[in-house]
Amino acid sequence: MIPDVFRQLQRHLDNMPVPFPETKSGVEINLLKHLFDEEEASIALKLSALAESVDKIHSRFKAGEITKDLLASRLEGLFDKGAIMCIQNPKKGPMYSKIPLVIGIFEYQVDRITKELAEDFFKYEDDGFAEAFLRSKTKQMRTIPVNVRIDPEFAVGSYDNARAIIEKSPGPFAVMNCVCRQAKDKMEEPCKQTDIMQTCFTLGTAASFMMERGVAEKLTKDEIISRITLAEKEGMVLQPANTQEPTFICCCCGCCCGVLSAAKKFPEPAELLQTNFYAKIDPENCTACGECMEICQMDALISVNNHTEVLRSHCIGCGNCLNVCATEAISLLKTGKETIPPKDSREMYKKMIMERYGVLGTLKIMGKAALGKKI
Ligand code: SF4
Ligand code: SF4
Ligand code: SF4
């Protein structure tokens, strides 16, 4: 029998731009139990998606239910565990909010993820989370090409160019370990693509936040560019946040990445991921050497009549195959439906809310937020 508080917490976390759906197996409850005990779950139920002070959160408890000091210490404990978010307000002090599973709780398990949590996370992906998460129209991440030649006839937006993103960012820059690979390591399924563990790059406010948490290492602008170049040489897929000035760039593999590996289990993974590009092979120049098939993280290349062809259903335009093709038989083309990412994460989450709840539902949520109610 699942204690009601965990089911309520699952529904409370599902009530966000990123879903946290119920599954038949109930694995999502196990996942929550790795992070919250019953008392902590009942505290998390009082949190809004918008950051609030301890006073405000305390006002939602019945008189005498919990002291303000105890609540403050429990909230800090939950933040330390990466189960909730805390931002420091210069006037109001620490402000806490609930956070989604991704990008949020899972990523905050970096450097401390356990085997049990890792196993339940990937089981949850299989049991229903990936379906709900990947089907959302507006994505949290997008794929951009690695540093390859793209025909000048195709304009490449600065949001689709890692080096332009870095140049535009005021910094600071930092790098963290890849929690997806750490999770797979715990499950004794080490990465098949790279030995590099530091492949999560953060920029600006995200870099400062992660450095303050002690999980990110500061990099100069030159260092972040050279580390990304190294990741590209390893065949990693560049996945920044789906915003015009992203605060992170992940360099991902198809075996460990929670997003790519989950998408690959669907018949048409490219449909589920955001990209403006795809690869095309000129059969005349293809010697069928197979190098591109080796590096492709999406299993998007197949052998057909003595040459290699791209499966559009799988190709996410990462550009890695271009880097290994000695005969320059591969080109990166535009999909023809250029998607300009949302301006920033606020706009991205607003779009996600609109898509999940419709206009009326969104107005209701905004109305509650304006009245200082929990959303
Ligand atoms: S999204 Fe990519 S780089 Fe980021 S943690 Fe997952 S695999 Fe690692
Ligand atoms: S790397 Fe180039 S030549 Fe080799 S199989 Fe791929 S497209 Fe053909
Ligand atoms: S075929 Fe594979 S490696 Fe080439 S762009 Fe598409 S997804 Fe990337």
mmCIF file of C-alpha atoms and ligand atoms in Angstrom:
data_model
loop_
_atom_site.group_PDB
_atom_site.id
_atom_site.type_symbol
_atom_site.label_atom_id
_atom_site.label_comp_id
_atom_site.label_asym_id
_atom_site.label_seq_id
_atom_site.Cartn_x
_atom_site.Cartn_y
_atom_site.Cartn_z
ATOM 1 C CA MET A 1 0.000 0.000 0.000
ATOM 2 C CA ILE A 2 1.510 3.351 -1.084
ATOM 3 C CA PRO A 3 1.281 5.970 1.684
ATOM 4 C CA ASP A 4 -1.056 8.643 0.404
ATOM 5 C CA VAL A 5 1.516 11.386 0.919
ATOM 6 C CA PHE A 6 3.796 9.973 -1.810
ATOM 7 C CA ARG A 7 0.923 9.629 -4.292
ATOM 8 C CA GLN A 8 -0.078 13.212 -3.485
ATOM 9 C CA LEU A 9 3.514 14.334 -4.017
ATOM 10 C CA GLN A 10 3.651 12.525 -7.384
ATOM 11 C CA ARG A 11 0.520 14.435 -8.448
ATOM 12 C CA HIS A 12 1.908 17.698 -7.071
ATOM 13 C CA LEU A 13 5.108 17.217 -9.122
ATOM 14 C CA ASP A 14 3.070 16.190 -12.160
ATOM 15 C CA ASN A 15 1.362 19.553 -11.914
ATOM 16 C CA MET A 16 4.283 21.386 -13.534
ATOM 17 C CA PRO A 17 5.453 22.176 -17.087
ATOM 18 C CA VAL A 18 7.414 18.888 -17.108
ATOM 19 C CA PRO A 19 5.187 15.895 -16.287
ATOM 20 C CA PHE A 20 5.736 13.400 -13.455
ATOM 21 C CA PRO A 21 3.152 10.786 -14.438
ATOM 22 C CA GLU A 22 1.753 7.871 -12.477
ATOM 23 C CA THR A 23 2.795 4.460 -13.848
ATOM 24 C CA LYS A 24 1.348 0.965 -13.523
ATOM 25 C CA SER A 25 4.529 -0.285 -11.831
ATOM 26 C CA GLY A 26 4.517 2.554 -9.295
ATOM 27 C CA VAL A 27 8.277 3.023 -9.758
ATOM 28 C CA GLU A 28 7.822 6.788 -9.471
ATOM 29 C CA ILE A 29 6.919 6.276 -5.807
ATOM 30 C CA ASN A 30 10.168 4.351 -5.212
ATOM 31 C CA LEU A 31 12.006 7.203 -6.896
ATOM 32 C CA LEU A 32 10.394 9.716 -4.536
ATOM 33 C CA LYS A 33 11.223 7.540 -1.531
ATOM 34 C CA HIS A 34 14.936 7.749 -2.379
ATOM 35 C CA LEU A 35 14.698 11.504 -1.820
ATOM 36 C CA PHE A 36 11.887 12.168 0.654
ATOM 37 C CA ASP A 37 10.768 10.470 3.856
ATOM 38 C CA GLU A 38 7.076 10.804 4.772
ATOM 39 C CA GLU A 39 7.597 14.010 6.757
ATOM 40 C CA GLU A 40 9.679 15.552 3.957
ATOM 41 C CA ALA A 41 7.096 14.522 1.368
ATOM 42 C CA SER A 42 4.388 16.294 3.374
ATOM 43 C CA ILE A 43 6.601 19.407 3.492
ATOM 44 C CA ALA A 44 7.251 19.246 -0.267
ATOM 45 C CA LEU A 45 3.475 19.182 -0.769
ATOM 46 C CA LYS A 46 3.355 22.732 0.600
ATOM 47 C CA LEU A 47 5.865 24.041 -1.944
ATOM 48 C CA SER A 48 4.900 26.020 -5.002
ATOM 49 C CA ALA A 49 6.588 25.980 -8.407
ATOM 50 C CA LEU A 50 7.545 29.591 -7.663
ATOM 51 C CA ALA A 51 10.203 30.219 -5.006
ATOM 52 C CA GLU A 52 8.773 31.367 -1.654
ATOM 53 C CA SER A 53 10.113 32.332 1.773
ATOM 54 C CA VAL A 54 10.014 30.010 4.790
ATOM 55 C CA ASP A 55 7.366 32.341 6.323
ATOM 56 C CA LYS A 56 5.100 31.936 3.325
ATOM 57 C CA ILE A 57 5.515 28.160 3.228
ATOM 58 C CA HIS A 58 5.002 27.965 7.003
ATOM 59 C CA SER A 59 1.671 29.793 6.665
ATOM 60 C CA ARG A 60 0.297 26.750 4.778
ATOM 61 C CA PHE A 61 0.681 24.467 7.816
ATOM 62 C CA LYS A 62 -1.950 24.116 10.541
ATOM 63 C CA ALA A 63 -1.180 25.933 13.798
ATOM 64 C CA GLY A 64 1.328 23.933 15.855
ATOM 65 C CA GLU A 65 1.987 21.411 13.070
ATOM 66 C CA ILE A 66 5.665 22.352 12.657
ATOM 67 C CA THR A 67 7.827 25.145 14.034
ATOM 68 C CA LYS A 68 9.312 27.633 11.612
ATOM 69 C CA ASP A 69 12.847 26.656 12.660
ATOM 70 C CA LEU A 70 12.201 22.969 12.081
ATOM 71 C CA LEU A 71 10.601 23.723 8.710
ATOM 72 C CA ALA A 72 13.612 25.857 7.709
ATOM 73 C CA SER A 73 16.003 23.069 8.618
ATOM 74 C CA ARG A 74 13.937 20.410 6.773
ATOM 75 C CA LEU A 75 13.785 22.627 3.666
ATOM 76 C CA GLU A 76 17.541 23.139 3.769
ATOM 77 C CA GLY A 77 18.006 19.379 4.112
ATOM 78 C CA LEU A 78 15.811 18.749 1.062
ATOM 79 C CA PHE A 79 17.740 21.342 -0.926
ATOM 80 C CA ASP A 80 21.033 19.694 0.098
ATOM 81 C CA LYS A 81 19.683 16.395 -1.252
ATOM 82 C CA GLY A 82 18.780 18.018 -4.578
ATOM 83 C CA ALA A 83 15.085 17.260 -4.045
ATOM 84 C CA ILE A 84 13.899 20.886 -4.097
ATOM 85 C CA MET A 85 15.269 24.251 -5.233
ATOM 86 C CA CYS A 86 16.509 27.175 -3.144
ATOM 87 C CA ILE A 87 17.479 30.622 -4.349
ATOM 88 C CA GLN A 88 18.842 33.373 -2.135
ATOM 89 C CA ASN A 89 16.825 36.585 -2.119
ATOM 90 C CA PRO A 90 18.879 39.522 -0.777
ATOM 91 C CA LYS A 91 15.849 40.849 1.181
ATOM 92 C CA LYS A 92 13.819 37.739 1.997
ATOM 93 C CA GLY A 93 16.629 35.208 2.503
ATOM 94 C CA PRO A 94 16.315 31.633 1.191
ATOM 95 C CA MET A 95 13.323 30.994 -1.092
ATOM 96 C CA TYR A 96 12.264 27.409 -1.815
ATOM 97 C CA SER A 97 10.276 25.748 -4.588
ATOM 98 C CA LYS A 98 9.450 22.307 -5.925
ATOM 99 C CA ILE A 99 11.365 21.242 -9.044
ATOM 100 C CA PRO A 100 10.674 18.779 -11.858
ATOM 101 C CA LEU A 101 12.437 15.437 -12.145
ATOM 102 C CA VAL A 102 14.296 16.699 -15.242
ATOM 103 C CA ILE A 103 15.860 19.173 -15.600
ATOM 104 C CA GLY A 104 16.012 19.327 -11.830
ATOM 105 C CA ILE A 105 16.025 16.529 -9.266
ATOM 106 C CA PHE A 106 17.907 14.049 -11.461
ATOM 107 C CA GLU A 107 20.646 16.513 -12.458
ATOM 108 C CA TYR A 108 21.109 17.570 -8.810
ATOM 109 C CA GLN A 109 22.089 13.986 -8.021
ATOM 110 C CA VAL A 110 25.430 14.598 -9.767
ATOM 111 C CA ASP A 111 28.384 13.191 -7.803
ATOM 112 C CA ARG A 112 26.100 11.380 -5.342
ATOM 113 C CA ILE A 113 23.657 9.323 -7.393
ATOM 114 C CA THR A 114 23.094 5.857 -5.958
ATOM 115 C CA LYS A 115 22.668 2.597 -7.859
ATOM 116 C CA GLU A 116 19.092 2.279 -6.574
ATOM 117 C CA LEU A 117 18.086 5.778 -7.668
ATOM 118 C CA ALA A 118 19.773 5.294 -11.057
ATOM 119 C CA GLU A 119 17.946 2.004 -11.635
ATOM 120 C CA ASP A 120 14.587 3.459 -10.660
ATOM 121 C CA PHE A 121 15.162 6.544 -12.821
ATOM 122 C CA PHE A 122 15.806 4.504 -15.975
ATOM 123 C CA LYS A 123 12.945 2.124 -15.132
ATOM 124 C CA TYR A 124 10.666 5.134 -14.724
ATOM 125 C CA GLU A 125 11.755 6.340 -18.173
ATOM 126 C CA ASP A 126 10.741 2.968 -19.628
ATOM 127 C CA ASP A 127 7.503 2.708 -17.656
ATOM 128 C CA GLY A 128 5.998 6.007 -18.757
ATOM 129 C CA PHE A 129 8.128 9.032 -17.974
ATOM 130 C CA ALA A 130 9.938 9.084 -21.359
ATOM 131 C CA GLU A 131 6.634 8.898 -23.241
ATOM 132 C CA ALA A 132 5.222 11.867 -21.313
ATOM 133 C CA PHE A 133 8.457 13.860 -21.295
ATOM 134 C CA LEU A 134 9.504 13.353 -24.926
ATOM 135 C CA ARG A 135 6.041 13.959 -26.360
ATOM 136 C CA SER A 136 5.927 17.543 -25.084
ATOM 137 C CA LYS A 137 5.989 19.907 -28.057
ATOM 138 C CA THR A 138 8.411 22.422 -26.583
ATOM 139 C CA LYS A 139 11.580 20.647 -25.489
ATOM 140 C CA GLN A 140 13.939 21.520 -22.654
ATOM 141 C CA MET A 141 16.982 20.675 -24.797
ATOM 142 C CA ARG A 142 17.813 20.870 -28.480
ATOM 143 C CA THR A 143 20.495 19.338 -30.681
ATOM 144 C CA ILE A 144 22.919 21.683 -32.420
ATOM 145 C CA PRO A 145 25.624 20.710 -34.910
ATOM 146 C CA VAL A 146 29.209 20.106 -33.859
ATOM 147 C CA ASN A 147 31.857 22.302 -35.495
ATOM 148 C CA VAL A 148 31.462 21.158 -39.113
ATOM 149 C CA ARG A 149 31.202 22.926 -42.431
ATOM 150 C CA ILE A 150 27.614 23.815 -43.304
ATOM 151 C CA ASP A 151 26.806 25.073 -46.793
ATOM 152 C CA PRO A 152 26.629 28.902 -46.648
ATOM 153 C CA GLU A 153 23.237 28.720 -48.381
ATOM 154 C CA PHE A 154 21.874 27.639 -44.978
ATOM 155 C CA ALA A 155 21.878 30.427 -42.418
ATOM 156 C CA VAL A 156 22.899 29.046 -39.022
ATOM 157 C CA GLY A 157 21.340 30.926 -36.110
ATOM 158 C CA SER A 158 23.709 31.835 -33.257
ATOM 159 C CA TYR A 159 21.491 29.602 -31.063
ATOM 160 C CA ASP A 160 22.574 26.676 -33.283
ATOM 161 C CA ASN A 161 26.301 27.342 -32.903
ATOM 162 C CA ALA A 162 28.054 26.343 -29.660
ATOM 163 C CA ARG A 163 30.931 28.759 -30.165
ATOM 164 C CA ALA A 164 28.572 31.680 -30.847
ATOM 165 C CA ILE A 165 26.577 30.772 -27.712
ATOM 166 C CA ILE A 166 29.776 30.869 -25.643
ATOM 167 C CA GLU A 167 30.972 34.117 -27.258
ATOM 168 C CA LYS A 168 27.628 35.779 -26.456
ATOM 169 C CA SER A 169 27.577 34.602 -22.845
ATOM 170 C CA PRO A 170 28.937 36.996 -20.209
ATOM 171 C CA GLY A 171 30.168 33.924 -18.272
ATOM 172 C CA PRO A 172 31.276 32.611 -15.895
ATOM 173 C CA PHE A 173 31.791 29.155 -17.409
ATOM 174 C CA ALA A 174 32.036 25.851 -15.589
ATOM 175 C CA VAL A 175 32.023 22.111 -16.151
ATOM 176 C CA MET A 176 30.430 19.306 -14.139
ATOM 177 C CA ASN A 177 30.434 15.560 -14.258
ATOM 178 C CA CYS A 178 27.789 13.910 -16.418
ATOM 179 C CA VAL A 179 25.126 12.500 -14.084
ATOM 180 C CA CYS A 180 23.725 10.232 -16.819
ATOM 181 C CA ARG A 181 27.109 8.494 -17.175
ATOM 182 C CA GLN A 182 27.538 8.385 -13.395
ATOM 183 C CA ALA A 183 24.114 6.707 -13.174
ATOM 184 C CA LYS A 184 25.010 4.143 -15.842
ATOM 185 C CA ASP A 185 28.362 3.497 -14.124
ATOM 186 C CA LYS A 186 26.490 2.683 -10.907
ATOM 187 C CA MET A 187 24.365 0.271 -12.928
ATOM 188 C CA GLU A 188 27.584 -1.318 -14.249
ATOM 189 C CA GLU A 189 26.819 -0.189 -17.785
ATOM 190 C CA PRO A 190 29.789 2.108 -18.500
ATOM 191 C CA CYS A 191 29.696 4.519 -21.428
ATOM 192 C CA LYS A 192 30.566 2.910 -24.767
ATOM 193 C CA GLN A 193 31.513 6.207 -26.400
ATOM 194 C CA THR A 194 33.864 8.124 -24.115
ATOM 195 C CA ASP A 195 35.914 8.000 -20.928
ATOM 196 C CA ILE A 196 35.445 11.734 -20.400
ATOM 197 C CA MET A 197 33.145 12.317 -17.452
ATOM 198 C CA GLN A 198 33.127 16.133 -17.361
ATOM 199 C CA THR A 199 30.803 16.864 -20.280
ATOM 200 C CA CYS A 200 28.086 19.058 -18.724
ATOM 201 C CA PHE A 201 28.993 22.689 -19.349
ATOM 202 C CA THR A 202 27.215 25.519 -17.565
ATOM 203 C CA LEU A 203 27.212 29.190 -18.484
ATOM 204 C CA GLY A 204 26.340 32.394 -16.643
ATOM 205 C CA THR A 205 23.952 32.058 -13.690
ATOM 206 C CA ALA A 206 23.834 28.259 -13.948
ATOM 207 C CA ALA A 207 27.642 28.095 -13.737
ATOM 208 C CA SER A 208 27.677 30.365 -10.647
ATOM 209 C CA PHE A 209 24.928 28.311 -8.994
ATOM 210 C CA MET A 210 26.613 24.970 -9.639
ATOM 211 C CA MET A 211 30.017 26.289 -8.510
ATOM 212 C CA GLU A 212 28.411 27.556 -5.278
ATOM 213 C CA ARG A 213 26.996 24.064 -4.759
ATOM 214 C CA GLY A 214 30.534 22.737 -5.112
ATOM 215 C CA VAL A 215 29.768 20.452 -8.061
ATOM 216 C CA ALA A 216 31.183 22.506 -10.940
ATOM 217 C CA GLU A 217 34.722 23.556 -11.807
ATOM 218 C CA LYS A 218 35.375 27.033 -13.204
ATOM 219 C CA LEU A 219 36.671 27.284 -16.782
ATOM 220 C CA THR A 220 37.908 30.205 -18.854
ATOM 221 C CA LYS A 221 36.226 30.922 -22.185
ATOM 222 C CA ASP A 222 39.165 29.302 -24.027
ATOM 223 C CA GLU A 223 38.990 26.264 -21.765
ATOM 224 C CA ILE A 224 35.268 25.673 -22.299
ATOM 225 C CA ILE A 225 35.759 25.898 -26.076
ATOM 226 C CA SER A 226 38.682 23.473 -26.032
ATOM 227 C CA ARG A 227 36.771 21.027 -23.754
ATOM 228 C CA ILE A 228 33.782 21.121 -26.119
ATOM 229 C CA THR A 229 36.138 20.558 -29.063
ATOM 230 C CA LEU A 230 37.487 17.493 -27.249
ATOM 231 C CA ALA A 231 33.950 16.187 -26.649
ATOM 232 C CA GLU A 232 33.176 16.707 -30.347
ATOM 233 C CA LYS A 233 36.246 14.615 -31.237
ATOM 234 C CA GLU A 234 34.783 11.836 -29.085
ATOM 235 C CA GLY A 235 31.573 11.966 -31.142
ATOM 236 C CA MET A 236 29.388 13.565 -28.477
ATOM 237 C CA VAL A 237 26.055 15.143 -29.412
ATOM 238 C CA LEU A 238 25.782 18.815 -28.395
ATOM 239 C CA GLN A 239 22.561 19.471 -26.496
ATOM 240 C CA PRO A 240 22.173 22.977 -25.070
ATOM 241 C CA ALA A 241 19.099 24.233 -23.247
ATOM 242 C CA ASN A 242 16.324 25.016 -25.715
ATOM 243 C CA THR A 243 16.694 28.782 -25.332
ATOM 244 C CA GLN A 244 18.362 31.491 -27.395
ATOM 245 C CA GLU A 245 21.080 32.096 -24.804
ATOM 246 C CA PRO A 246 21.385 28.716 -23.089
ATOM 247 C CA THR A 247 22.816 28.377 -19.605
ATOM 248 C CA PHE A 248 24.081 24.862 -20.262
ATOM 249 C CA ILE A 249 25.498 22.783 -23.090
ATOM 250 C CA CYS A 250 25.491 19.026 -22.535
ATOM 251 C CA CYS A 251 27.759 16.787 -24.620
ATOM 252 C CA CYS A 252 25.873 13.527 -24.767
ATOM 253 C CA CYS A 253 26.217 9.944 -25.887
ATOM 254 C CA GLY A 254 23.447 7.724 -27.193
ATOM 255 C CA CYS A 255 24.065 5.005 -24.596
ATOM 256 C CA CYS A 256 23.878 6.911 -21.286
ATOM 257 C CA CYS A 257 22.024 10.161 -21.985
ATOM 258 C CA GLY A 258 18.564 9.927 -20.441
ATOM 259 C CA VAL A 259 17.113 11.894 -23.353
ATOM 260 C CA LEU A 260 18.860 10.287 -26.342
ATOM 261 C CA SER A 261 18.752 6.713 -25.023
ATOM 262 C CA ALA A 262 15.040 7.046 -24.216
ATOM 263 C CA ALA A 263 14.221 8.592 -27.612
ATOM 264 C CA LYS A 264 16.017 5.733 -29.390
ATOM 265 C CA LYS A 265 13.480 3.277 -27.975
ATOM 266 C CA PHE A 266 10.747 4.941 -30.058
ATOM 267 C CA PRO A 267 10.245 4.132 -33.765
ATOM 268 C CA GLU A 268 10.967 7.717 -34.889
ATOM 269 C CA PRO A 269 13.315 9.299 -32.332
ATOM 270 C CA ALA A 270 14.086 12.382 -34.434
ATOM 271 C CA GLU A 271 10.409 13.366 -34.161
ATOM 272 C CA LEU A 272 10.832 13.612 -30.398
ATOM 273 C CA LEU A 273 13.950 15.789 -30.355
ATOM 274 C CA GLN A 274 14.437 19.403 -31.376
ATOM 275 C CA THR A 275 16.824 20.137 -34.247
ATOM 276 C CA ASN A 276 17.076 22.316 -37.330
ATOM 277 C CA PHE A 277 19.365 19.923 -39.224
ATOM 278 C CA TYR A 278 19.699 16.480 -40.746
ATOM 279 C CA ALA A 279 22.455 14.675 -42.639
ATOM 280 C CA LYS A 280 22.387 13.581 -46.264
ATOM 281 C CA ILE A 281 24.860 11.239 -47.998
ATOM 282 C CA ASP A 282 25.886 11.508 -51.636
ATOM 283 C CA PRO A 283 26.003 7.813 -52.688
ATOM 284 C CA GLU A 284 28.456 8.666 -55.498
ATOM 285 C CA ASN A 285 31.083 9.706 -52.937
ATOM 286 C CA CYS A 286 30.357 7.043 -50.337
ATOM 287 C CA THR A 287 32.869 4.179 -50.149
ATOM 288 C CA ALA A 288 30.782 2.306 -47.559
ATOM 289 C CA CYS A 289 33.699 2.468 -45.106
ATOM 290 C CA GLY A 290 31.257 2.440 -42.171
ATOM 291 C CA GLU A 291 33.077 5.140 -40.144
ATOM 292 C CA CYS A 292 29.935 7.273 -39.909
ATOM 293 C CA MET A 293 27.909 4.305 -38.626
ATOM 294 C CA GLU A 294 30.460 3.820 -35.856
ATOM 295 C CA ILE A 295 30.188 7.375 -34.557
ATOM 296 C CA CYS A 296 26.452 8.002 -34.967
ATOM 297 C CA GLN A 297 24.813 8.042 -31.522
ATOM 298 C CA MET A 298 21.307 7.665 -32.950
ATOM 299 C CA ASP A 299 21.706 4.501 -35.086
ATOM 300 C CA ALA A 300 20.620 6.705 -37.974
ATOM 301 C CA LEU A 301 22.829 5.146 -40.666
ATOM 302 C CA ILE A 302 22.203 1.953 -42.608
ATOM 303 C CA SER A 303 23.918 0.089 -45.438
ATOM 304 C CA VAL A 304 21.991 0.018 -48.710
ATOM 305 C CA ASN A 305 23.403 -1.371 -51.991
ATOM 306 C CA ASN A 306 27.097 -0.727 -51.290
ATOM 307 C CA HIS A 307 26.660 2.690 -49.778
ATOM 308 C CA THR A 308 25.376 4.211 -46.553
ATOM 309 C CA GLU A 309 22.074 6.024 -46.153
ATOM 310 C CA VAL A 310 20.630 8.281 -43.474
ATOM 311 C CA LEU A 311 17.373 7.370 -41.755
ATOM 312 C CA ARG A 312 15.589 10.707 -41.437
ATOM 313 C CA SER A 313 13.424 9.175 -38.711
ATOM 314 C CA HIS A 314 16.549 8.818 -36.535
ATOM 315 C CA CYS A 315 18.900 11.604 -37.639
ATOM 316 C CA ILE A 316 19.058 14.592 -35.289
ATOM 317 C CA GLY A 317 21.567 16.597 -37.332
ATOM 318 C CA CYS A 318 24.350 16.445 -34.749
ATOM 319 C CA GLY A 319 26.986 16.545 -37.506
ATOM 320 C CA ASN A 320 29.318 13.955 -35.967
ATOM 321 C CA CYS A 321 29.254 11.774 -39.085
ATOM 322 C CA LEU A 322 30.654 14.647 -41.181
ATOM 323 C CA ASN A 323 33.760 14.735 -39.002
ATOM 324 C CA VAL A 324 34.717 11.135 -39.791
ATOM 325 C CA CYS A 325 33.856 10.915 -43.488
ATOM 326 C CA ALA A 326 37.146 10.937 -45.432
ATOM 327 C CA THR A 327 35.424 11.438 -48.799
ATOM 328 C CA GLU A 328 33.220 14.335 -47.668
ATOM 329 C CA ALA A 329 30.169 12.441 -48.860
ATOM 330 C CA ILE A 330 27.964 13.806 -46.067
ATOM 331 C CA SER A 331 26.318 17.220 -45.887
ATOM 332 C CA LEU A 332 24.264 18.797 -43.161
ATOM 333 C CA LEU A 333 21.013 20.267 -44.463
ATOM 334 C CA LYS A 334 18.271 22.337 -42.872
ATOM 335 C CA THR A 335 15.052 20.489 -42.014
ATOM 336 C CA GLY A 336 13.076 23.240 -43.721
ATOM 337 C CA LYS A 337 11.093 24.105 -40.611
ATOM 338 C CA GLU A 338 13.515 26.371 -38.723
ATOM 339 C CA THR A 339 12.616 26.432 -35.069
ATOM 340 C CA ILE A 340 13.834 29.468 -33.179
ATOM 341 C CA PRO A 341 14.194 28.535 -29.512
ATOM 342 C CA PRO A 342 12.311 30.439 -26.801
ATOM 343 C CA LYS A 343 14.125 33.574 -25.621
ATOM 344 C CA ASP A 344 14.879 32.232 -22.145
ATOM 345 C CA SER A 345 13.833 29.492 -19.744
ATOM 346 C CA ARG A 346 10.903 31.566 -18.426
ATOM 347 C CA GLU A 347 9.470 31.761 -21.956
ATOM 348 C CA MET A 348 10.245 28.083 -22.564
ATOM 349 C CA TYR A 349 8.356 26.980 -19.430
ATOM 350 C CA LYS A 350 5.463 29.342 -20.250
ATOM 351 C CA LYS A 351 5.136 27.642 -23.644
ATOM 352 C CA MET A 352 5.236 24.227 -21.995
ATOM 353 C CA ILE A 353 2.494 25.257 -19.547
ATOM 354 C CA MET A 354 0.332 26.545 -22.416
ATOM 355 C CA GLU A 355 0.782 23.267 -24.280
ATOM 356 C CA ARG A 356 -0.072 21.154 -21.217
ATOM 357 C CA TYR A 357 -2.941 23.153 -19.770
ATOM 358 C CA GLY A 358 -4.331 25.235 -22.649
ATOM 359 C CA VAL A 359 -5.204 28.930 -22.469
ATOM 360 C CA LEU A 360 -7.827 28.639 -19.717
ATOM 361 C CA GLY A 361 -5.715 26.324 -17.594
ATOM 362 C CA THR A 362 -2.724 28.642 -17.951
ATOM 363 C CA LEU A 363 -4.797 31.684 -16.970
ATOM 364 C CA LYS A 364 -5.993 29.801 -13.901
ATOM 365 C CA ILE A 365 -2.405 28.953 -12.923
ATOM 366 C CA MET A 366 -1.275 32.551 -13.501
ATOM 367 C CA GLY A 367 -4.215 33.845 -11.462
ATOM 368 C CA LYS A 368 -3.315 31.592 -8.532
ATOM 369 C CA ALA A 369 0.338 32.681 -8.753
ATOM 370 C CA ALA A 370 -0.684 36.359 -8.814
ATOM 371 C CA LEU A 371 -2.687 35.798 -5.612
ATOM 372 C CA GLY A 372 0.348 34.199 -3.941
ATOM 373 C CA LYS A 373 -1.288 30.768 -3.924
ATOM 374 C CA LYS A 374 0.602 27.533 -4.360
ATOM 375 C CA ILE A 375 0.848 26.378 -7.982
HETATM 376 S S1 SF4 B 1 22.272 15.222 -20.694
HETATM 377 FE FE1 SF4 B 1 24.182 14.484 -21.666
HETATM 378 S S2 SF4 B 1 25.983 15.476 -20.738
HETATM 379 FE FE2 SF4 B 1 24.093 15.995 -19.534
HETATM 380 S S3 SF4 B 1 24.151 14.542 -17.896
HETATM 381 FE FE3 SF4 B 1 22.954 13.510 -19.519
HETATM 382 S S4 SF4 B 1 24.392 12.450 -20.970
HETATM 383 FE FE4 SF4 B 1 25.531 13.747 -19.528
HETATM 384 S S1 SF4 B 2 31.961 7.763 -43.594
HETATM 385 FE FE1 SF4 B 2 31.486 8.626 -45.611
HETATM 386 S S2 SF4 B 2 32.344 7.162 -47.044
HETATM 387 FE FE2 SF4 B 2 32.250 6.113 -45.079
HETATM 388 S S3 SF4 B 2 30.263 5.051 -45.097
HETATM 389 FE FE3 SF4 B 2 29.921 7.042 -44.159
HETATM 390 S S4 SF4 B 2 29.282 8.373 -45.832
HETATM 391 FE FE4 SF4 B 2 30.213 6.568 -46.756
HETATM 392 S S1 SF4 B 3 23.434 10.545 -39.184
HETATM 393 FE FE1 SF4 B 3 23.874 10.306 -37.012
HETATM 394 S S2 SF4 B 3 25.864 11.287 -36.730
HETATM 395 FE FE2 SF4 B 3 25.065 11.986 -38.704
HETATM 396 S S3 SF4 B 3 24.008 13.911 -38.213
HETATM 397 FE FE3 SF4 B 3 22.482 12.267 -38.157
HETATM 398 S S4 SF4 B 3 22.393 11.662 -35.998
HETATM 399 FE FE4 SF4 B 3 24.285 12.813 -36.268
#
